[in-house]
PDB file of C-alpha atoms in Angstrom:
ATOM      1  CA  GLY A   1      -8.219  19.325  -4.453  1.00  0.00           C
ATOM      2  CA  GLN A   2      -5.441  17.468  -6.151  1.00  0.00           C
ATOM      3  CA  GLN A   3      -6.265  14.412  -8.191  1.00  0.00           C
ATOM      4  CA  LEU A   4      -4.313  11.521  -9.553  1.00  0.00           C
ATOM      5  CA  ASN A   5      -5.530   9.834 -12.706  1.00  0.00           C
ATOM      6  CA  GLN A   6      -4.628   6.183 -12.655  1.00  0.00           C
ATOM      7  CA  SER A   7      -4.975   3.853 -15.606  1.00  0.00           C
ATOM      8  CA  PRO A   8      -6.030   1.370 -16.602  1.00  0.00           C
ATOM      9  CA  GLN A   9      -8.926   0.852 -14.213  1.00  0.00           C
ATOM     10  CA  SER A  10      -8.696  -2.902 -14.611  1.00  0.00           C
ATOM     11  CA  MET A  11      -6.564  -5.495 -16.341  1.00  0.00           C
ATOM     12  CA  PHE A  12      -7.122  -9.158 -17.159  1.00  0.00           C
ATOM     13  CA  ILE A  13      -3.911 -10.940 -18.076  1.00  0.00           C
ATOM     14  CA  GLN A  14      -2.446 -14.393 -18.391  1.00  0.00           C
ATOM     15  CA  GLU A  15       0.102 -15.676 -15.939  1.00  0.00           C
ATOM     16  CA  GLY A  16       3.590 -14.850 -17.151  1.00  0.00           C
ATOM     17  CA  GLU A  17       2.632 -11.638 -18.911  1.00  0.00           C
ATOM     18  CA  ASP A  18       4.091  -8.270 -18.008  1.00  0.00           C
ATOM     19  CA  VAL A  19       1.854  -5.523 -16.615  1.00  0.00           C
ATOM     20  CA  SER A  20       2.135  -1.760 -16.776  1.00  0.00           C
ATOM     21  CA  MET A  21       0.031   0.883 -15.071  1.00  0.00           C
ATOM     22  CA  ASN A  22       0.510   4.596 -14.602  1.00  0.00           C
ATOM     23  CA  CYS A  23      -0.625   7.688 -12.791  1.00  0.00           C
ATOM     24  CA  THR A  24      -0.663  11.276 -13.952  1.00  0.00           C
ATOM     25  CA  SER A  25      -1.362  14.515 -12.185  1.00  0.00           C
ATOM     26  CA  SER A  26      -1.952  18.105 -13.186  1.00  0.00           C
ATOM     27  CA  SER A  27       0.271  19.267 -10.331  1.00  0.00           C
ATOM     28  CA  ILE A  28       3.746  18.391  -9.140  1.00  0.00           C
ATOM     29  CA  PHE A  29       4.314  15.743  -6.496  1.00  0.00           C
ATOM     30  CA  ASN A  30       7.412  15.359  -4.322  1.00  0.00           C
ATOM     31  CA  THR A  31       6.915  11.709  -3.485  1.00  0.00           C
ATOM     32  CA  TRP A  32       5.222   8.889  -5.340  1.00  0.00           C
ATOM     33  CA  LEU A  33       4.144   5.703  -3.612  1.00  0.00           C
ATOM     34  CA  TRP A  34       2.731   2.489  -5.025  1.00  0.00           C
ATOM     35  CA  TYR A  35       0.546   0.239  -2.866  1.00  0.00           C
ATOM     36  CA  LYS A  36      -1.139  -3.129  -3.334  1.00  0.00           C
ATOM     37  CA  GLN A  37      -4.365  -4.012  -1.568  1.00  0.00           C
ATOM     38  CA  ASP A  38      -5.705  -7.530  -1.173  1.00  0.00           C
ATOM     39  CA  PRO A  39      -9.434  -8.019  -0.512  1.00  0.00           C
ATOM     40  CA  GLY A  40     -10.362  -7.179   3.070  1.00  0.00           C
ATOM     41  CA  GLU A  41      -6.898  -5.904   3.889  1.00  0.00           C
ATOM     42  CA  GLY A  42      -5.228  -2.532   4.163  1.00  0.00           C
ATOM     43  CA  PRO A  43      -2.867  -1.293   1.440  1.00  0.00           C
ATOM     44  CA  VAL A  44       0.714  -2.540   1.593  1.00  0.00           C
ATOM     45  CA  LEU A  45       3.545  -0.323   0.407  1.00  0.00           C
ATOM     46  CA  LEU A  46       5.374  -1.738  -2.621  1.00  0.00           C
ATOM     47  CA  ILE A  47       7.697   1.010  -3.778  1.00  0.00           C
ATOM     48  CA  ALA A  48       8.447   4.591  -2.730  1.00  0.00           C
ATOM     49  CA  LEU A  49       9.969   7.177  -5.094  1.00  0.00           C
ATOM     50  CA  TYR A  50      11.497  10.459  -3.937  1.00  0.00           C
ATOM     51  CA  LYS A  51      13.356  12.022  -6.870  1.00  0.00           C
ATOM     52  CA  ALA A  52      12.353  12.959 -10.387  1.00  0.00           C
ATOM     53  CA  GLY A  53      13.661  10.351 -12.805  1.00  0.00           C
ATOM     54  CA  GLU A  54      14.198   7.784 -10.042  1.00  0.00           C
ATOM     55  CA  LEU A  55      13.770   4.179 -11.144  1.00  0.00           C
ATOM     56  CA  THR A  56      13.347   1.658  -8.338  1.00  0.00           C
ATOM     57  CA  SER A  57      12.831  -2.095  -8.348  1.00  0.00           C
ATOM     58  CA  ASN A  58      11.392  -4.453  -5.777  1.00  0.00           C
ATOM     59  CA  GLY A  59      11.653  -8.010  -7.073  1.00  0.00           C
ATOM     60  CA  ARG A  60       9.511  -8.254 -10.192  1.00  0.00           C
ATOM     61  CA  LEU A  61       8.169  -4.754  -9.649  1.00  0.00           C
ATOM     62  CA  THR A  62       9.715  -1.628 -11.137  1.00  0.00           C
ATOM     63  CA  ALA A  63       8.450   1.913 -10.693  1.00  0.00           C
ATOM     64  CA  GLN A  64       9.631   5.256 -11.992  1.00  0.00           C
ATOM     65  CA  PHE A  65       9.143   8.846 -10.843  1.00  0.00           C
ATOM     66  CA  GLY A  66       8.534  10.894 -13.971  1.00  0.00           C
ATOM     67  CA  ILE A  67      10.949  13.661 -14.933  1.00  0.00           C
ATOM     68  CA  THR A  68       8.182  16.245 -14.898  1.00  0.00           C
ATOM     69  CA  ARG A  69       7.187  15.076 -11.359  1.00  0.00           C
ATOM     70  CA  LYS A  70       3.629  14.785 -12.615  1.00  0.00           C
ATOM     71  CA  ASP A  71       3.559  11.097 -13.405  1.00  0.00           C
ATOM     72  CA  SER A  72       4.740   7.663 -12.346  1.00  0.00           C
ATOM     73  CA  PHE A  73       4.447   4.148 -13.680  1.00  0.00           C
ATOM     74  CA  LEU A  74       4.564   0.674 -12.151  1.00  0.00           C
ATOM     75  CA  ASN A  75       5.597  -2.409 -14.097  1.00  0.00           C
ATOM     76  CA  ILE A  76       5.159  -5.998 -12.985  1.00  0.00           C
ATOM     77  CA  SER A  77       7.143  -8.570 -14.913  1.00  0.00           C
ATOM     78  CA  ALA A  78       6.239 -12.228 -15.364  1.00  0.00           C
ATOM     79  CA  SER A  79       2.977 -11.971 -13.443  1.00  0.00           C
ATOM     80  CA  ILE A  80       1.869 -14.772 -11.135  1.00  0.00           C
ATOM     81  CA  PRO A  81      -1.582 -15.511  -9.674  1.00  0.00           C
ATOM     82  CA  SER A  82      -0.726 -13.931  -6.311  1.00  0.00           C
ATOM     83  CA  ASP A  83      -0.239 -10.583  -8.058  1.00  0.00           C
ATOM     84  CA  VAL A  84      -4.033 -10.320  -8.120  1.00  0.00           C
ATOM     85  CA  GLY A  85      -5.326  -7.309  -6.219  1.00  0.00           C
ATOM     86  CA  ILE A  86      -5.885  -3.588  -6.457  1.00  0.00           C
ATOM     87  CA  TYR A  87      -2.859  -1.400  -7.078  1.00  0.00           C
ATOM     88  CA  PHE A  88      -2.930   2.238  -6.005  1.00  0.00           C
ATOM     89  CA  CYS A  89      -0.586   5.048  -6.802  1.00  0.00           C
ATOM     90  CA  ALA A  90      -0.368   7.820  -4.232  1.00  0.00           C
ATOM     91  CA  GLY A  91       1.528  11.029  -3.904  1.00  0.00           C
ATOM     92  CA  PHE A  92       2.652  13.716  -1.504  1.00  0.00           C
ATOM     93  CA  GLY A  93       3.264  17.265  -2.518  1.00  0.00           C
ATOM     94  CA  GLY A  94       1.864  20.364  -4.139  1.00  0.00           C
ATOM     95  CA  THR A  95      -1.135  21.716  -2.290  1.00  0.00           C
ATOM     96  CA  SER A  96      -1.923  18.534  -0.388  1.00  0.00           C
ATOM     97  CA  TYR A  97      -0.264  19.843   2.822  1.00  0.00           C
ATOM     98  CA  GLY A  98       1.116  16.498   3.856  1.00  0.00           C
ATOM     99  CA  LYS A  99      -1.956  14.488   2.975  1.00  0.00           C
ATOM    100  CA  LEU A 100      -1.597  11.531   0.678  1.00  0.00           C
ATOM    101  CA  THR A 101      -3.527  11.762  -2.590  1.00  0.00           C
ATOM    102  CA  PHE A 102      -4.615   8.429  -4.074  1.00  0.00           C
ATOM    103  CA  GLY A 103      -5.261   7.306  -7.609  1.00  0.00           C
ATOM    104  CA  GLN A 104      -8.469   5.468  -8.386  1.00  0.00           C
ATOM    105  CA  GLY A 105      -6.772   2.088  -8.376  1.00  0.00           C
ATOM    106  CA  THR A 106      -6.069  -0.610 -10.974  1.00  0.00           C
ATOM    107  CA  ILE A 107      -7.782  -3.955 -10.437  1.00  0.00           C
ATOM    108  CA  LEU A 108      -5.474  -6.713 -11.647  1.00  0.00           C
ATOM    109  CA  THR A 109      -6.726 -10.198 -12.467  1.00  0.00           C
ATOM    110  CA  VAL A 110      -4.227 -12.886 -13.436  1.00  0.00           C
ATOM    111  CA  HIS A 111      -5.468 -16.049 -15.114  1.00  0.00           C
ATOM    112  CA  PRO A 112      -3.342 -19.129 -14.473  1.00  0.00           C
TER     113      PRO A 112
ATOM    114  CA  GLY B   1       8.507  -1.358   7.200  1.00  0.00           C
ATOM    115  CA  ALA B   2       6.687   0.174  10.128  1.00  0.00           C
ATOM    116  CA  VAL B   3       3.746  -1.745  11.584  1.00  0.00           C
ATOM    117  CA  VAL B   4       0.305  -0.275  12.063  1.00  0.00           C
ATOM    118  CA  SER B   5      -2.387  -2.424  13.629  1.00  0.00           C
ATOM    119  CA  GLN B   6      -6.135  -1.953  13.718  1.00  0.00           C
ATOM    120  CA  HIS B   7      -8.746  -3.540  15.951  1.00  0.00           C
ATOM    121  CA  PRO B   8     -11.299  -4.935  15.488  1.00  0.00           C
ATOM    122  CA  SER B   9     -10.893  -6.243  11.952  1.00  0.00           C
ATOM    123  CA  ARG B  10     -14.620  -6.881  11.677  1.00  0.00           C
ATOM    124  CA  VAL B  11     -17.549  -5.561  13.650  1.00  0.00           C
ATOM    125  CA  ILE B  12     -21.289  -5.930  13.263  1.00  0.00           C
ATOM    126  CA  CYS B  13     -23.568  -3.680  15.250  1.00  0.00           C
ATOM    127  CA  LYS B  14     -27.168  -2.638  15.483  1.00  0.00           C
ATOM    128  CA  SER B  15     -28.359   0.664  14.122  1.00  0.00           C
ATOM    129  CA  GLY B  16     -28.106   3.402  16.736  1.00  0.00           C
ATOM    130  CA  THR B  17     -25.163   1.986  18.632  1.00  0.00           C
ATOM    131  CA  SER B  18     -21.628   3.378  18.695  1.00  0.00           C
ATOM    132  CA  VAL B  19     -18.543   1.534  17.571  1.00  0.00           C
ATOM    133  CA  LYS B  20     -14.911   2.260  18.422  1.00  0.00           C
ATOM    134  CA  ILE B  21     -12.022   1.290  16.154  1.00  0.00           C
ATOM    135  CA  GLU B  22      -8.451   1.423  17.409  1.00  0.00           C
ATOM    136  CA  CYS B  23      -5.321   2.176  15.413  1.00  0.00           C
ATOM    137  CA  ARG B  24      -1.936   1.499  16.938  1.00  0.00           C
ATOM    138  CA  SER B  25       1.588   2.109  15.713  1.00  0.00           C
ATOM    139  CA  LEU B  26       3.454  -0.895  17.065  1.00  0.00           C
ATOM    140  CA  ASP B  27       7.104  -0.068  16.551  1.00  0.00           C
ATOM    141  CA  PHE B  28       7.211   3.681  16.211  1.00  0.00           C
ATOM    142  CA  GLN B  29       5.594   6.823  17.554  1.00  0.00           C
ATOM    143  CA  ALA B  30       3.126   8.645  15.376  1.00  0.00           C
ATOM    144  CA  THR B  31       2.177  12.225  16.131  1.00  0.00           C
ATOM    145  CA  THR B  32      -0.131  12.133  13.145  1.00  0.00           C
ATOM    146  CA  MET B  33      -2.422   9.373  11.979  1.00  0.00           C
ATOM    147  CA  PHE B  34      -4.949   9.383   9.177  1.00  0.00           C
ATOM    148  CA  TRP B  35      -8.365   7.773   8.929  1.00  0.00           C
ATOM    149  CA  TYR B  36      -9.756   6.648   5.585  1.00  0.00           C
ATOM    150  CA  ARG B  37     -12.996   5.172   4.396  1.00  0.00           C
ATOM    151  CA  GLN B  38     -13.172   2.845   1.431  1.00  0.00           C
ATOM    152  CA  PHE B  39     -16.143   1.541  -0.548  1.00  0.00           C
ATOM    153  CA  PRO B  40     -15.891  -1.727  -2.491  1.00  0.00           C
ATOM    154  CA  LYS B  41     -13.434  -1.544  -5.385  1.00  0.00           C
ATOM    155  CA  LYS B  42     -12.999   2.174  -4.837  1.00  0.00           C
ATOM    156  CA  SER B  43     -10.076   4.276  -3.758  1.00  0.00           C
ATOM    157  CA  LEU B  44      -9.425   5.404  -0.210  1.00  0.00           C
ATOM    158  CA  MET B  45     -11.185   8.553   0.904  1.00  0.00           C
ATOM    159  CA  LEU B  46      -9.450  10.593   3.591  1.00  0.00           C
ATOM    160  CA  MET B  47     -11.828  11.350   6.440  1.00  0.00           C
ATOM    161  CA  ALA B  48      -9.633  13.107   8.943  1.00  0.00           C
ATOM    162  CA  THR B  49      -6.151  13.722  10.220  1.00  0.00           C
ATOM    163  CA  SER B  50      -5.643  12.693  13.821  1.00  0.00           C
ATOM    164  CA  ASN B  51      -3.167  14.801  15.792  1.00  0.00           C
ATOM    165  CA  GLU B  52      -1.717  13.617  19.087  1.00  0.00           C
ATOM    166  CA  GLY B  53      -2.775  15.886  21.904  1.00  0.00           C
ATOM    167  CA  SER B  54      -5.008  18.118  19.818  1.00  0.00           C
ATOM    168  CA  LYS B  55      -8.219  18.086  17.852  1.00  0.00           C
ATOM    169  CA  ALA B  56      -8.503  16.130  14.669  1.00  0.00           C
ATOM    170  CA  THR B  57      -8.745  17.895  11.336  1.00  0.00           C
ATOM    171  CA  TYR B  58     -11.725  16.715   9.311  1.00  0.00           C
ATOM    172  CA  GLU B  59     -12.078  16.713   5.549  1.00  0.00           C
ATOM    173  CA  GLN B  60     -14.896  18.619   3.953  1.00  0.00           C
ATOM    174  CA  GLY B  61     -18.177  16.774   4.190  1.00  0.00           C
ATOM    175  CA  VAL B  62     -17.151  14.515   7.073  1.00  0.00           C
ATOM    176  CA  GLU B  63     -19.315  14.974  10.186  1.00  0.00           C
ATOM    177  CA  LYS B  64     -17.030  15.490  13.163  1.00  0.00           C
ATOM    178  CA  ASP B  65     -19.822  14.734  15.635  1.00  0.00           C
ATOM    179  CA  LYS B  66     -20.516  11.434  13.960  1.00  0.00           C
ATOM    180  CA  PHE B  67     -16.937  10.292  13.534  1.00  0.00           C
ATOM    181  CA  LEU B  68     -15.181  11.076  16.793  1.00  0.00           C
ATOM    182  CA  ILE B  69     -11.410  10.852  16.705  1.00  0.00           C
ATOM    183  CA  ASN B  70      -9.178  10.741  19.752  1.00  0.00           C
ATOM    184  CA  HIS B  71      -5.381  10.599  19.590  1.00  0.00           C
ATOM    185  CA  ALA B  72      -4.511  10.319  23.246  1.00  0.00           C
ATOM    186  CA  SER B  73      -1.001   8.913  22.897  1.00  0.00           C
ATOM    187  CA  LEU B  74       1.802   8.710  20.361  1.00  0.00           C
ATOM    188  CA  THR B  75       0.870   5.143  19.498  1.00  0.00           C
ATOM    189  CA  LEU B  76      -2.922   5.108  19.582  1.00  0.00           C
ATOM    190  CA  SER B  77      -5.697   6.834  17.701  1.00  0.00           C
ATOM    191  CA  THR B  78      -9.350   5.825  17.934  1.00  0.00           C
ATOM    192  CA  LEU B  79     -12.274   6.403  15.610  1.00  0.00           C
ATOM    193  CA  THR B  80     -15.738   6.164  17.136  1.00  0.00           C
ATOM    194  CA  VAL B  81     -18.705   5.934  14.810  1.00  0.00           C
ATOM    195  CA  THR B  82     -21.554   7.332  16.897  1.00  0.00           C
ATOM    196  CA  SER B  83     -25.183   6.359  16.461  1.00  0.00           C
ATOM    197  CA  ALA B  84     -24.250   4.169  13.543  1.00  0.00           C
ATOM    198  CA  HIS B  85     -26.643   3.664  10.645  1.00  0.00           C
ATOM    199  CA  PRO B  86     -26.542   1.193   7.754  1.00  0.00           C
ATOM    200  CA  GLU B  87     -25.069   3.839   5.447  1.00  0.00           C
ATOM    201  CA  ASP B  88     -22.048   3.982   7.762  1.00  0.00           C
ATOM    202  CA  SER B  89     -21.221   0.395   6.817  1.00  0.00           C
ATOM    203  CA  SER B  90     -17.831   0.509   5.152  1.00  0.00           C
ATOM    204  CA  PHE B  91     -14.182  -0.439   5.340  1.00  0.00           C
ATOM    205  CA  TYR B  92     -12.284   1.948   7.617  1.00  0.00           C
ATOM    206  CA  ILE B  93      -8.503   2.117   7.374  1.00  0.00           C
ATOM    207  CA  CYS B  94      -5.988   4.047   9.431  1.00  0.00           C
ATOM    208  CA  SER B  95      -2.458   4.976   8.536  1.00  0.00           C
ATOM    209  CA  ALA B  96       0.577   6.587  10.073  1.00  0.00           C
ATOM    210  CA  ARG B  97       3.883   7.879   8.840  1.00  0.00           C
ATOM    211  CA  GLY B  98       6.805   5.568   9.560  1.00  0.00           C
ATOM    212  CA  GLY B  99       9.396   6.666  12.044  1.00  0.00           C
ATOM    213  CA  GLY B 100      12.195   7.155   9.508  1.00  0.00           C
ATOM    214  CA  PRO B 101      13.034  10.230   7.427  1.00  0.00           C
ATOM    215  CA  SER B 102      11.372   8.943   4.301  1.00  0.00           C
ATOM    216  CA  GLY B 103       7.853   9.670   5.448  1.00  0.00           C
ATOM    217  CA  GLU B 104       6.103   6.759   3.795  1.00  0.00           C
ATOM    218  CA  LEU B 105       2.593   6.085   4.966  1.00  0.00           C
ATOM    219  CA  PHE B 106       1.895   2.646   6.421  1.00  0.00           C
ATOM    220  CA  PHE B 107      -1.594   1.303   6.721  1.00  0.00           C
ATOM    221  CA  GLY B 108      -3.449  -0.810   9.221  1.00  0.00           C
ATOM    222  CA  GLU B 109      -5.257  -3.962   8.194  1.00  0.00           C
ATOM    223  CA  GLY B 110      -8.576  -2.168   8.005  1.00  0.00           C
ATOM    224  CA  SER B 111     -11.820  -2.608   9.922  1.00  0.00           C
ATOM    225  CA  ARG B 112     -14.992  -3.796   8.238  1.00  0.00           C
ATOM    226  CA  LEU B 113     -18.049  -2.211   9.852  1.00  0.00           C
ATOM    227  CA  THR B 114     -21.488  -3.607   9.142  1.00  0.00           C
ATOM    228  CA  VAL B 115     -24.457  -1.796  10.642  1.00  0.00           C
ATOM    229  CA  LEU B 116     -27.687  -3.782  10.653  1.00  0.00           C
TER     230      LEU B 116
END
């Protein structure tokens, strides 16, 4: 089946630093989604991307849909302690027949 | 965004018993819902696609007789873990597509199952 390669797997940063994570795929996706999951909770949608090249912001978060439609990145600026959690990229498209394919997740730790 | 609610959020049961988890779309109708399983610090693994009024579609390797899915209405899907065993202990999450044209997937809060 389709796979998304998400990196890095984990990040340890200081409060105030910027963060960048990305996902790549060997196949084309039509939609890219970025989610954040807090411990013991379900994932919460952060940003949705629908067009190649699209750059979308949500507060301190910015995500882009790669031109090739095979990658996406998420940036977090000026991180704060509540940014801690697991971030997942996910995508629709290709041979997934409507199912959402998830990346492996990036565990973010922010030191005050 | 659209609201998806799961119940119960936590359940502890004895080995051999069955447990039912409910997934509701609160402000939209969902003809399709998805059930995922997640292990600690791991990604979500799709178990099955729940279709309103018809049989669920299970992913390869998921036992349909063990994980019974019923999607009896446009706002409710249930997952029943039958004859639960300790290895079934996990975090189960449901999701549904929002009612708008964008098709984003919204997730429930998750249900933590512990089988003793």
